[in-house]
Short mmCIF file of C-alpha atoms and ligand atoms in Angstrom, two decimals:
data_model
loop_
_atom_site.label_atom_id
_atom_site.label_comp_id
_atom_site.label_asym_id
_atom_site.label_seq_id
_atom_site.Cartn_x
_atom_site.Cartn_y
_atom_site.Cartn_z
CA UNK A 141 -1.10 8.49 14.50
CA UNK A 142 -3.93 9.74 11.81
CA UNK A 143 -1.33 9.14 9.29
CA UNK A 144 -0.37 5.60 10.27
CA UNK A 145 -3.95 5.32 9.96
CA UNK A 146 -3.89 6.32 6.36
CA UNK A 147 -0.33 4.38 5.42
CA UNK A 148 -1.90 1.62 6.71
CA UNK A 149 -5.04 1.17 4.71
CA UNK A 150 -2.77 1.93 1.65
CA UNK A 151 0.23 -0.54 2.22
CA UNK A 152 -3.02 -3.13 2.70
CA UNK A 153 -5.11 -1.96 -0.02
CA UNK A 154 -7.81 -0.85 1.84
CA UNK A 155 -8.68 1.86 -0.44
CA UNK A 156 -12.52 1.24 -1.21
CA UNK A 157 -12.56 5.04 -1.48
CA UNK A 158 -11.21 4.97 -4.60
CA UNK A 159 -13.51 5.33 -7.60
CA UNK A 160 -12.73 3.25 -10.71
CA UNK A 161 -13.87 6.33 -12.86
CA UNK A 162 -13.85 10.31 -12.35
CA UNK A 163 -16.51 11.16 -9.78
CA UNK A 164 -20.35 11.35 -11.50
CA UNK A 165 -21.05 14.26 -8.68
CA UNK A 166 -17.98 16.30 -10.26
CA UNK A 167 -18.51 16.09 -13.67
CA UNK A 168 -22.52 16.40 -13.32
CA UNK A 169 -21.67 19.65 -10.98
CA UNK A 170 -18.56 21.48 -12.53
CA UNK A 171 -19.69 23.26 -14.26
CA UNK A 172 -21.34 25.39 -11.20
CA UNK A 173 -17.66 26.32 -10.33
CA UNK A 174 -17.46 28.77 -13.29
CA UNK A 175 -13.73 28.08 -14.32
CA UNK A 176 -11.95 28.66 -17.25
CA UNK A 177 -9.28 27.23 -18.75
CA UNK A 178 -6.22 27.60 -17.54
CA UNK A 179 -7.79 28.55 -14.01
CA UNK A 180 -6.58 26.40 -10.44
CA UNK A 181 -7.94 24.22 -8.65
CA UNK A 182 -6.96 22.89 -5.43
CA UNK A 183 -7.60 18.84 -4.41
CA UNK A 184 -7.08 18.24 -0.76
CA UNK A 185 -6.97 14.65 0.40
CA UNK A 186 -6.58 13.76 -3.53
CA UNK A 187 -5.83 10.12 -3.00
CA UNK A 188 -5.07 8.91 -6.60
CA UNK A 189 -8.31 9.94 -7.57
CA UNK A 190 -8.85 9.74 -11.54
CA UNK A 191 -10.64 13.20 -10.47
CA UNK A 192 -6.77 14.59 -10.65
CA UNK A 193 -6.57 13.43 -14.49
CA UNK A 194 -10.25 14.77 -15.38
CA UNK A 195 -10.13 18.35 -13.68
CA UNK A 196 -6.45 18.20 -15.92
CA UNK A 197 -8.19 17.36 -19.03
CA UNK A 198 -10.55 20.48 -18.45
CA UNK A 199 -7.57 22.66 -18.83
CA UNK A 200 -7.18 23.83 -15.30
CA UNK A 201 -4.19 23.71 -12.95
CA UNK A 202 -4.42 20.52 -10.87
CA UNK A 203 -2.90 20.85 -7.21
CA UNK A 204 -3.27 18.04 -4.66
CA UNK A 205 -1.99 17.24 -1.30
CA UNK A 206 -1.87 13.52 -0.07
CA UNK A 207 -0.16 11.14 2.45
CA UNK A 208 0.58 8.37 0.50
CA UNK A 209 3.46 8.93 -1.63
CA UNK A 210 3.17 5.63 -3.50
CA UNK A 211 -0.74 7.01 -4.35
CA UNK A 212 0.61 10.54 -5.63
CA UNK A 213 3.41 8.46 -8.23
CA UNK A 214 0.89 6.24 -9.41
CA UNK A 215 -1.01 9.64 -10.53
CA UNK A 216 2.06 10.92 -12.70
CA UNK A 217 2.84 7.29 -13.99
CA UNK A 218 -0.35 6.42 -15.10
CA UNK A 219 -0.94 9.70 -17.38
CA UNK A 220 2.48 8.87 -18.36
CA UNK A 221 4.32 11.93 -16.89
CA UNK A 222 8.26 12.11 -15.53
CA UNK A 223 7.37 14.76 -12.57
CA UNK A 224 10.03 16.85 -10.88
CA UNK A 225 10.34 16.34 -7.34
CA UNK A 226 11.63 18.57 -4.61
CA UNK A 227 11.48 19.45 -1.08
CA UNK A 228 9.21 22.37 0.45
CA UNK A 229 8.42 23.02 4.03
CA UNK A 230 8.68 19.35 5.18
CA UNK A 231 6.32 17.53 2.01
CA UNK A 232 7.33 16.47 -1.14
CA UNK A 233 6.43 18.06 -4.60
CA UNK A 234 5.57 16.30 -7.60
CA UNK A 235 5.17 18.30 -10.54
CA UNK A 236 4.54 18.00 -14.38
CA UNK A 237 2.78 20.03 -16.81
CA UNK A 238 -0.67 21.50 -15.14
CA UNK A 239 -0.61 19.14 -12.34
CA UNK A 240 0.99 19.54 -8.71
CA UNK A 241 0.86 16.47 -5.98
CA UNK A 242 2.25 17.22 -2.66
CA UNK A 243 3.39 14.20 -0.54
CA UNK A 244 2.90 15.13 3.10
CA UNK A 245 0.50 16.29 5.69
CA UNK A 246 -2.62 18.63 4.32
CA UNK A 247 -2.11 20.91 7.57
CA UNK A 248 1.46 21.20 6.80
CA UNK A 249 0.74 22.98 3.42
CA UNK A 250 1.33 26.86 3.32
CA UNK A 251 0.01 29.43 1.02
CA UNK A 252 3.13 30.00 -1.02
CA UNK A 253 3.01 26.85 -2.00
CA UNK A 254 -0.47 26.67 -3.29
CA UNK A 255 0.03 30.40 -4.96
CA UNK A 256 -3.23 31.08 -6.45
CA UNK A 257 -6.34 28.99 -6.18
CA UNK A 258 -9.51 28.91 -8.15
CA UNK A 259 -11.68 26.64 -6.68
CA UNK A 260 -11.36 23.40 -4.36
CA UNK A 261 -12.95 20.05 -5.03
CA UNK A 262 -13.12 18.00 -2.03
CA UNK A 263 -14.66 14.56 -2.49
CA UNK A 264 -14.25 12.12 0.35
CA UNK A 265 -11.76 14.36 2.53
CA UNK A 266 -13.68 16.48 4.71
CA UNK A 267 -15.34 13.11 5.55
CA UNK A 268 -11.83 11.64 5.80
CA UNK A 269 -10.93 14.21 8.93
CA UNK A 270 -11.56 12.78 12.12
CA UNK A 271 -14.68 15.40 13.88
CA UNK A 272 -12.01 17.17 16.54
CA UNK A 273 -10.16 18.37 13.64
CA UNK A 274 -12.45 19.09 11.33
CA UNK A 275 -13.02 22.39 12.33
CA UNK A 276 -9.61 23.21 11.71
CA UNK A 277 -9.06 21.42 8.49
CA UNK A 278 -12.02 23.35 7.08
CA UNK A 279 -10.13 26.68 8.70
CA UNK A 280 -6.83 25.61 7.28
CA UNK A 281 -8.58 25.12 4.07
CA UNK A 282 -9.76 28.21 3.81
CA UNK A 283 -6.44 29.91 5.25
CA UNK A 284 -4.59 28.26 2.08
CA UNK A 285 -7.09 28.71 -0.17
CA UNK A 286 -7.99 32.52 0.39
CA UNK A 287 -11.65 31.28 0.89
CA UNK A 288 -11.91 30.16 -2.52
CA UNK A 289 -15.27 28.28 -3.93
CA UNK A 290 -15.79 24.97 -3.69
CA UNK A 291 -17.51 21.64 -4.79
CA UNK A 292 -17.90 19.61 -1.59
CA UNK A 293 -19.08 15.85 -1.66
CA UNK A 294 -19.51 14.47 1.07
CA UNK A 295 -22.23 11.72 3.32
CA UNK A 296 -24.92 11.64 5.96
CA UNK A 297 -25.68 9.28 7.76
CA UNK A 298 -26.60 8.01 11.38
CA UNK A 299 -23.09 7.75 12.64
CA UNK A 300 -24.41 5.15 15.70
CA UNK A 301 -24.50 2.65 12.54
CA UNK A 302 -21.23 3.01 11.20
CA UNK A 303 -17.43 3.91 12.26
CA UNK A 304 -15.97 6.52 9.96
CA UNK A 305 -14.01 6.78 7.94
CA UNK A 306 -16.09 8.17 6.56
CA UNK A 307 -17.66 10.47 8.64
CA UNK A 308 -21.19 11.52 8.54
CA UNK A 309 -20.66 15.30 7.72
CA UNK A 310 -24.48 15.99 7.70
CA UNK A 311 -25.62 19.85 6.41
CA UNK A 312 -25.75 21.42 9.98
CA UNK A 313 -21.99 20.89 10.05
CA UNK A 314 -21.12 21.74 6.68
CA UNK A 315 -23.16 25.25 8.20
CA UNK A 316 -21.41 25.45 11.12
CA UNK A 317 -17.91 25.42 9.10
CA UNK A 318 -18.37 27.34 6.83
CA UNK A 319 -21.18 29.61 6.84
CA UNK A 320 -19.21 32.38 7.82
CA UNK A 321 -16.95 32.23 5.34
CA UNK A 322 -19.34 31.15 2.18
CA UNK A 323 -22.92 30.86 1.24
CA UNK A 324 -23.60 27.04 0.94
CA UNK A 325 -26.32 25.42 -1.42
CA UNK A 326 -27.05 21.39 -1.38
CA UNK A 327 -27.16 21.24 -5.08
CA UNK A 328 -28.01 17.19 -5.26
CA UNK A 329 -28.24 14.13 -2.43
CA UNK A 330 -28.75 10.77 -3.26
CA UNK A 331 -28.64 7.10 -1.79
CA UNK A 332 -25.02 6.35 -1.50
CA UNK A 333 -23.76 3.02 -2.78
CA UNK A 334 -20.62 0.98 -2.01
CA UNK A 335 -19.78 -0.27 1.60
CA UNK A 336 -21.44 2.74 3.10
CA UNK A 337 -24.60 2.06 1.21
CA UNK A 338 -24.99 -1.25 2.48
CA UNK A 339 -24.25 -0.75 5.85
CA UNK A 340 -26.97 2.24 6.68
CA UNK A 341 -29.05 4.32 4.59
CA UNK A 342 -26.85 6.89 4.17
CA UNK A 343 -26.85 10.05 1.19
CA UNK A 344 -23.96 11.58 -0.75
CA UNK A 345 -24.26 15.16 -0.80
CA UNK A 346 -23.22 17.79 -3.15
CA UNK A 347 -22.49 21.03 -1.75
CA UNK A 348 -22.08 24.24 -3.51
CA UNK A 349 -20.05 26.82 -1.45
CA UNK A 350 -19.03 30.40 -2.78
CA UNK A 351 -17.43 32.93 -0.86
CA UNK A 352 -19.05 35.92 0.98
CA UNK A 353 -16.94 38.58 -0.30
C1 SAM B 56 -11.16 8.85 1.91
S1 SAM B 56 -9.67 9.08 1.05
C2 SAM B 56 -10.21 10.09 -0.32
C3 SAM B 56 -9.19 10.23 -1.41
C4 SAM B 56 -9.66 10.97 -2.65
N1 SAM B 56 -10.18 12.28 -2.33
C5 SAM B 56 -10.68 10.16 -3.42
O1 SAM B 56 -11.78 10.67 -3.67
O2 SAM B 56 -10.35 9.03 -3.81
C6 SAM B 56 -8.81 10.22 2.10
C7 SAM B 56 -7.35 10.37 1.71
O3 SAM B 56 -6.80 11.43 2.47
C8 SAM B 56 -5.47 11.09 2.85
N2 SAM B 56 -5.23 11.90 4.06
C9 SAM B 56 -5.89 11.84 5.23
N3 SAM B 56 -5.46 12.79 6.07
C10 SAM B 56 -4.50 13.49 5.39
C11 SAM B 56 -3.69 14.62 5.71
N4 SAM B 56 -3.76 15.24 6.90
N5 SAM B 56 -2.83 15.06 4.78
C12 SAM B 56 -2.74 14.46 3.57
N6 SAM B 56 -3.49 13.40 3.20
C13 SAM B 56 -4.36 12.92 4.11
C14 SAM B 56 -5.49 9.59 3.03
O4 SAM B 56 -4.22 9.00 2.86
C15 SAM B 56 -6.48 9.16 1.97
O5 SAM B 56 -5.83 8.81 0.77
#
């Protein structure tokens, strides 16, 4: 069902999530993630976000999960890469150089296919999740991820104005998922632009989450 969801918007080009330009938010921000070359970091929800292409250009180890497979080819084709693809575990794997895009379902992902992760960037998918699941996208994320630090952009807004996606994911429910599991800092909000921006006054939020070890 959620996935026909997503196909859908995609076979229609209904993709106004998509940025025409790496996110501003990451690269003001990412440096806060303390990474160094060579280091992984995990993309959930990646779209074919030109995030994927900048977090490879910093010299990390890119891995990404995403429904659309047409979305995660267009990511290898346009940086000009000849990926090899495989089963695993019900999704398919795309791979080339530093970079790693999984065609499937998110929640179908296990750890031994992530192996190690750094950090996770998630711009525009905790948003994405409908609000019954998110509590168990942000546990599944963490279960994958060995509760591993995170850059999380996301909106609030008054959801009465709007349908989601996306969702207003406002700070007492970024708390609520994962203050047990990290310390969280709102490191910069601002008026959000696009359609969301016109239809309420609604702020994009940059979170800042590192693990309580
Ligand atoms: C709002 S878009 C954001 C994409 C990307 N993060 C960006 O910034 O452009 C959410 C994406 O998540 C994908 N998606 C939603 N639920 C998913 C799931 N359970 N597993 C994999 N991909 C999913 C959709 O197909 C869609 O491309």
């Amino acid at each position: 069902m959620e996935q026909e969801f997503w196909q859908t918007r995609w076979r229609e080009n209904r993709i106004g999530f998509h940025e025409p330009a790496p996110n501003s938010l990451l690269k003001k921000y990412f440096d806060r993630l303390d990474l160094i070359t060579g280091q992984s970091v995990f993309v959930p929800l990646c779209g074919k976000a030109l995030d994927l292409d900048w977090l490879c250009a910093q010299g990390l180890r890119v891995t990404g999960v995403e429904f659309n497979q047409g979305a995660v080819e267009d990511v290898f084709a346009r940086q000009g890469l000849a990926p090899e693809i495989s089963r695993q575990e019900g999704l398919i794997r795309f791979q080339a150089g530093n970079l790693t895009l999984y065609a499937g379902d998110f929640f179908a992902l296990l750890p031994a296919l992530l192996g190690q992760v750094d950090a996770v960037y998630d711009r525009a998918a905790l948003v994405a999740v409908k609000p019954e699941d998110r509590q168990a996208y942000a546990a599944h994320l963490n279960r994958i991820t060995g509760t591993a630090k995170q850059l999380l952009i996301g909106f609030d807004y008054d959801q009465s104005l709007m349908e989601g996606p996306p969702f207003s994911v406002p700070g007492p429910t970024v708390q609520a998922l994962y203050q047990g599991s990290h310390d969280i800092n709102l490191i910069e909000e601002r008026a959000a632009d696009g359609r969301i921006g016109e239809h309420c006054n609604a702020l994009e939020q940059a979170w800042l989450l590192k693990p309580r070890r």
